[in-house]
Tab-separated table of C-alpha atoms in Angstrom:
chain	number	residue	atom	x	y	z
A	1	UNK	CA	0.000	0.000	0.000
A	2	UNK	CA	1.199	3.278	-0.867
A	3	UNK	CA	0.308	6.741	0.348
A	4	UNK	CA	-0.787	8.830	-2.965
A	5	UNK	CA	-2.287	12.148	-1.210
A	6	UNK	CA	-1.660	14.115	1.621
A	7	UNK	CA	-3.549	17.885	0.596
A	8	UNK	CA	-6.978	16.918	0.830
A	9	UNK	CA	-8.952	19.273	3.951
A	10	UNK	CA	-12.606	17.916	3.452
A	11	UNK	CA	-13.660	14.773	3.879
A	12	UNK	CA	-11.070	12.935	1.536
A	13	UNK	CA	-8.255	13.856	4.041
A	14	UNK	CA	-6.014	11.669	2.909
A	15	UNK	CA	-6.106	8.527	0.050
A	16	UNK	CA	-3.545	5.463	-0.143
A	17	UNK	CA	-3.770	3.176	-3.136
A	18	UNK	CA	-3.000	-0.408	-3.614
A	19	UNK	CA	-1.556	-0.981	-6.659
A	20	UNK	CA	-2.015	-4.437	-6.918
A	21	UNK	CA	-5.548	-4.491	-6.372
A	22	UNK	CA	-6.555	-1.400	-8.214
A	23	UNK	CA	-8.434	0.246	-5.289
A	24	UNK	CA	-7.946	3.682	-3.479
A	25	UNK	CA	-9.087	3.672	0.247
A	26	UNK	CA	-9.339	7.075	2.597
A	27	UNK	CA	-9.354	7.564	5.639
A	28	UNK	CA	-9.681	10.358	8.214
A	29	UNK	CA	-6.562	9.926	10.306
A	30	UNK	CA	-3.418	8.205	9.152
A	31	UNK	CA	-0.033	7.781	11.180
A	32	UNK	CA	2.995	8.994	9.059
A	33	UNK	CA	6.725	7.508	8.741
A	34	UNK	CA	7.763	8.088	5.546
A	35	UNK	CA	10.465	10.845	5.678
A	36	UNK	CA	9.793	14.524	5.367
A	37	UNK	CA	12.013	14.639	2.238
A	38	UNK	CA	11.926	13.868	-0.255
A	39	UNK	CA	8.506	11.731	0.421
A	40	UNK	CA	5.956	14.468	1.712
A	41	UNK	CA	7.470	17.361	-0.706
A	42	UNK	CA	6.257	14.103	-3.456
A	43	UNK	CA	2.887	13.844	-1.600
A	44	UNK	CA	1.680	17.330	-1.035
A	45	UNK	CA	0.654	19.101	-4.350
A	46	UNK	CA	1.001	23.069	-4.326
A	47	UNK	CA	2.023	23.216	-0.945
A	48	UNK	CA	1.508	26.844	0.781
A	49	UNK	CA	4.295	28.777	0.341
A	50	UNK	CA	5.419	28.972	3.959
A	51	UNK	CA	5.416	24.797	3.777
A	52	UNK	CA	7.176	24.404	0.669
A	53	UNK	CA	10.038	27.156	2.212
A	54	UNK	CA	9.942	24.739	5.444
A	55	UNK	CA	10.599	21.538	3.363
A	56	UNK	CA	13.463	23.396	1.346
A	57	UNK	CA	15.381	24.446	4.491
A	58	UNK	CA	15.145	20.889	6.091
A	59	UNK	CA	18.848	19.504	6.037
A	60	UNK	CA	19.958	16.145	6.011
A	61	UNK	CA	22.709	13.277	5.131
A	62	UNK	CA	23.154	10.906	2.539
A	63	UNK	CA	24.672	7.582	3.788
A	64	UNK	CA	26.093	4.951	2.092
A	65	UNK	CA	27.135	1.640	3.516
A	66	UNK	CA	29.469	-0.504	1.441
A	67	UNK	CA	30.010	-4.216	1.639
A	68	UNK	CA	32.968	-6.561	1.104
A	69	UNK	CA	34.080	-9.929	1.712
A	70	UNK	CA	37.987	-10.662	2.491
A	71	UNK	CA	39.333	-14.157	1.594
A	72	UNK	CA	41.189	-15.927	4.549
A	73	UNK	CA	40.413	-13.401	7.160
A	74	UNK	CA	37.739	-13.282	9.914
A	75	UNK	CA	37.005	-10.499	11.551
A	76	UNK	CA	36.172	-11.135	14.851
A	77	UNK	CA	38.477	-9.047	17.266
A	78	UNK	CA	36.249	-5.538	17.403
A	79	UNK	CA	32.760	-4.789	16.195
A	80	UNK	CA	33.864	-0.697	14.445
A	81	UNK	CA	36.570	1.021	14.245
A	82	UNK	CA	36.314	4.927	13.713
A	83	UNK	CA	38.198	6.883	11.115
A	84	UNK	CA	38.200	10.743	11.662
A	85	UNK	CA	41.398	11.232	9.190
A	86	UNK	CA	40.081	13.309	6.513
A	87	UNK	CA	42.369	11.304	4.300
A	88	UNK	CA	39.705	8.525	4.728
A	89	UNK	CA	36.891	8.740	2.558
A	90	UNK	CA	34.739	6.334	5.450
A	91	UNK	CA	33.765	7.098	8.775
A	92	UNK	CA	33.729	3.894	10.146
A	93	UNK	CA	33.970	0.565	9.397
A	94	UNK	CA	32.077	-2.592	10.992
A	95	UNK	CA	32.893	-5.837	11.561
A	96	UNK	CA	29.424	-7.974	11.497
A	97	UNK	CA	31.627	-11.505	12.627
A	98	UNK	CA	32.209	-9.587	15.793
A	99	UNK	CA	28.678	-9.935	16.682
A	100	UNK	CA	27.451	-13.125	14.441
A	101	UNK	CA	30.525	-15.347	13.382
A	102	UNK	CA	28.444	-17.002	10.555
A	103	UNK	CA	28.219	-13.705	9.143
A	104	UNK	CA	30.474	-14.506	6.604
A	105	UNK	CA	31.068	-17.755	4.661
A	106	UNK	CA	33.891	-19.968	6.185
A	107	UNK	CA	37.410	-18.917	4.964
A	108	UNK	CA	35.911	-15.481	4.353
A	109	UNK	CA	35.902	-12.043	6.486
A	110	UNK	CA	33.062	-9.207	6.373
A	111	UNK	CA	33.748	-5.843	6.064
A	112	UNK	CA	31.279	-2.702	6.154
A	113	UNK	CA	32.400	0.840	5.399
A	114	UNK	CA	29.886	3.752	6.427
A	115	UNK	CA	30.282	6.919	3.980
A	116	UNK	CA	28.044	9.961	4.241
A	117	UNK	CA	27.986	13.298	2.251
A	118	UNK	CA	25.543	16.313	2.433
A	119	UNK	CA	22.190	16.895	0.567
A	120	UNK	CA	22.939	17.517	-3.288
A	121	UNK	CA	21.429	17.003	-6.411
A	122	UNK	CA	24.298	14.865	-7.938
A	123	UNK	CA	26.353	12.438	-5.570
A	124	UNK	CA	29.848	13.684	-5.325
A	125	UNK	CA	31.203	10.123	-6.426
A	126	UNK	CA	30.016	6.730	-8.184
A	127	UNK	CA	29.565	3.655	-6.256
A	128	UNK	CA	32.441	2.265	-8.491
A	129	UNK	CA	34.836	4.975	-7.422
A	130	UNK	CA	33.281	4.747	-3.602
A	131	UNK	CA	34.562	1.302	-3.719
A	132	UNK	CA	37.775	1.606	-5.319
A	133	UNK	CA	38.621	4.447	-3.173
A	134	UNK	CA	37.451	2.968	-0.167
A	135	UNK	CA	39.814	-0.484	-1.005
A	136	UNK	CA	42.822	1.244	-1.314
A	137	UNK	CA	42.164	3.037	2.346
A	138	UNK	CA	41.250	-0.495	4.049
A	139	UNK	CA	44.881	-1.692	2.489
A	140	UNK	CA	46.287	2.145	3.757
A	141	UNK	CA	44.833	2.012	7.762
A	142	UNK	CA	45.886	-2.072	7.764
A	143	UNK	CA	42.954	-3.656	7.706
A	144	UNK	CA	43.527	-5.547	4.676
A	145	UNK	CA	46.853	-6.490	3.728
A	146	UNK	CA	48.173	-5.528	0.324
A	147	UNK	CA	48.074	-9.842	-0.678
A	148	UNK	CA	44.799	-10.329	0.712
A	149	UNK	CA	41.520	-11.112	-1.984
A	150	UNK	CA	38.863	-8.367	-1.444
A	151	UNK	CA	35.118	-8.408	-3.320
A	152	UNK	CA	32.468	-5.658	-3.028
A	153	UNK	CA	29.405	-7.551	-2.455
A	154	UNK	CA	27.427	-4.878	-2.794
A	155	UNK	CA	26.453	-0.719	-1.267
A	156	UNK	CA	22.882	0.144	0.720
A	157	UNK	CA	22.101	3.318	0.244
A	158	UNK	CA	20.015	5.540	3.012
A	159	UNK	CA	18.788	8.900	1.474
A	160	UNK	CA	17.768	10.543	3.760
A	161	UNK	CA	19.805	9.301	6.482
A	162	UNK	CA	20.637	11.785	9.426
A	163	UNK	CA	18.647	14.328	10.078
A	164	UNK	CA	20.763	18.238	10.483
A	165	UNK	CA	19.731	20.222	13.252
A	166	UNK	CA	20.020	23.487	11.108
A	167	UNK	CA	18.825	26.959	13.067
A	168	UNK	CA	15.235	26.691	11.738
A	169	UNK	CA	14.745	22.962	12.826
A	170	UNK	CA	12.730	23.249	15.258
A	171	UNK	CA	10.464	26.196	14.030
A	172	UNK	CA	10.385	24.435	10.182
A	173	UNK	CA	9.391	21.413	11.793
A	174	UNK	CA	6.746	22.344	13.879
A	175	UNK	CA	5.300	24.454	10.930
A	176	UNK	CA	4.871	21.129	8.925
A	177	UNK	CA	3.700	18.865	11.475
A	178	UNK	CA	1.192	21.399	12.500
A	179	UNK	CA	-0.184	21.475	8.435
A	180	UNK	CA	0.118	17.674	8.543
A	181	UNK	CA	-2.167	17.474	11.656
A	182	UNK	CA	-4.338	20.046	10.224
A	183	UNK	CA	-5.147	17.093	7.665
A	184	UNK	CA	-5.522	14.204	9.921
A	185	UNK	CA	-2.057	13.057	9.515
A	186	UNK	CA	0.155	12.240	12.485
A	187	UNK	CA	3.956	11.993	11.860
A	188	UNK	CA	6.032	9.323	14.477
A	189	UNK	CA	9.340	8.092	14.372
A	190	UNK	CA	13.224	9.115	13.004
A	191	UNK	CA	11.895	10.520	9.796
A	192	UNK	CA	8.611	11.820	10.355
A	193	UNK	CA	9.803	13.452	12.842
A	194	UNK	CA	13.093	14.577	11.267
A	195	UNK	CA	15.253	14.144	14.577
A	196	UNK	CA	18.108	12.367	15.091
A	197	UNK	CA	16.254	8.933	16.757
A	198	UNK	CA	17.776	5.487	18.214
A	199	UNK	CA	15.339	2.703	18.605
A	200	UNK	CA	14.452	4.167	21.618
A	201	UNK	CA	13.215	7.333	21.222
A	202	UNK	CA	11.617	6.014	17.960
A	203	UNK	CA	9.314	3.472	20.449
A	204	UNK	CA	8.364	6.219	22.354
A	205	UNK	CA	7.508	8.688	19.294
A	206	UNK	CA	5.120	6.075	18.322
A	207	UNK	CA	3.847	5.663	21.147
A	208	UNK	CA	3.045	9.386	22.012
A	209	UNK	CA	1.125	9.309	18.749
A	210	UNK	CA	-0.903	6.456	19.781
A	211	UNK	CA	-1.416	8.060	23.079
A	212	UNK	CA	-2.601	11.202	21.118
A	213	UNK	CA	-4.878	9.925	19.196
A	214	UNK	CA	-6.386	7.535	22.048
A	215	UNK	CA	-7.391	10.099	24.239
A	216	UNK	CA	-10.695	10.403	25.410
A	217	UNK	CA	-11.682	7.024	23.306
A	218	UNK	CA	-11.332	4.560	26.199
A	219	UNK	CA	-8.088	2.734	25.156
A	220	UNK	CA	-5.296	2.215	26.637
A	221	UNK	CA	-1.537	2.347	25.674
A	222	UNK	CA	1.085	-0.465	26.975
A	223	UNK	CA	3.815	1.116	28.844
């Protein structure tokens, strides 16, 4: 199921279609996760112009998170390791066979590399040169040995990723959470709420919402 619209005030608050079955259902009050950008800018046609200036100042991340397998090595001795040398084009690397030692097929090691880069129209760099790049500085900080067989399995890509907290945060995203409500639409969670969330304080976002929208109806929220 996919939410379609988001801009309707009368009775059609809100519609979200299922493709597969051909059908459009509405409803009066939906709960919203999808991220602020570039999802609701999508959903909302002719925004006001004080919500479209909101969306536009809203800041955030790009992450990508690139995989590789290392032949003969496990991995097992630390879980990340933190590069702050601007010389590396990573952040951090992870080691998933610290935590799960089947995380890898046997004779082979796992290796994660975490890159981010600011909101932009264009990334800076390909995956291909990512990966290249990010080879030769696993050989340079020693974590793969200039003999040793390394394959790219693969790079997940998080857009948006981390929230900025940018001067007008907080007023930019009241502003569009208030227009949202307006409609019958309740945000919860990282995204939605466009704060930087753990698990944690994702649980309880929900769970406020659910709170919010239980009151005075006789239900009752598990603590």
């Amino acid at each position: 199921m996919a939410l379609r619209r988001a801009d309707r005030p009368d009775r059609a608050r809100a519609a979200a279609a299922h493709p597969r079955e051909r059908r459009e259902d509405r409803y009066g009050r939906l709960i919203y996760t999808l991220p602020l950008l570039p999802a609701l800018a999508r959903l909302v046609r002719q925004p006001p112009p004080e919500l479209a200036r909101a969306l536009e100042r809203l800041a955030y991340n790009r992450h990508y998170c690139l995989l590789f397998g290392v032949k003969g090595r496990e991995y097992r001795e630390r879980m990340r390791v933190y590069l702050p040398e601007d010389r590396f084009l990573a952040h951090r690397l992870g080691f998933p066979q610290a935590v799960q030692p089947d995380a890898a097929p046997a004779g082979w090691g796992s290796i994660y590399a975490e890159i981010t880069e600011a909101r932009a129209p264009e990334r800076r760099m390909s995956v291909q040169q990512m990966t290249e790049r990010t080879i030769a500085d696993l050989r340079a900080v020693g974590v793969v040995d200039a003999g040793d067989a390394i394959e790219p399995k693969g790079c997940l890509t998080l857009d948006p990723a981390y929230p900025i907290y940018t001067l007008t945060h907080a007023d930019d995203v009241a502003l569009i959470h208030g227009y949202l409500e307006q409609h019958g639409i309740y945000p919860a969670g990282r995204f939605a709420d466009w704060r930087y969330f753990n698990i944690d304080h994702t649980i309880l976002s929900a769970k406020a919402v659910v709170e919010k929208l239980s009151a005075g109806r006789g239900l009752e929220v598990a603590a």
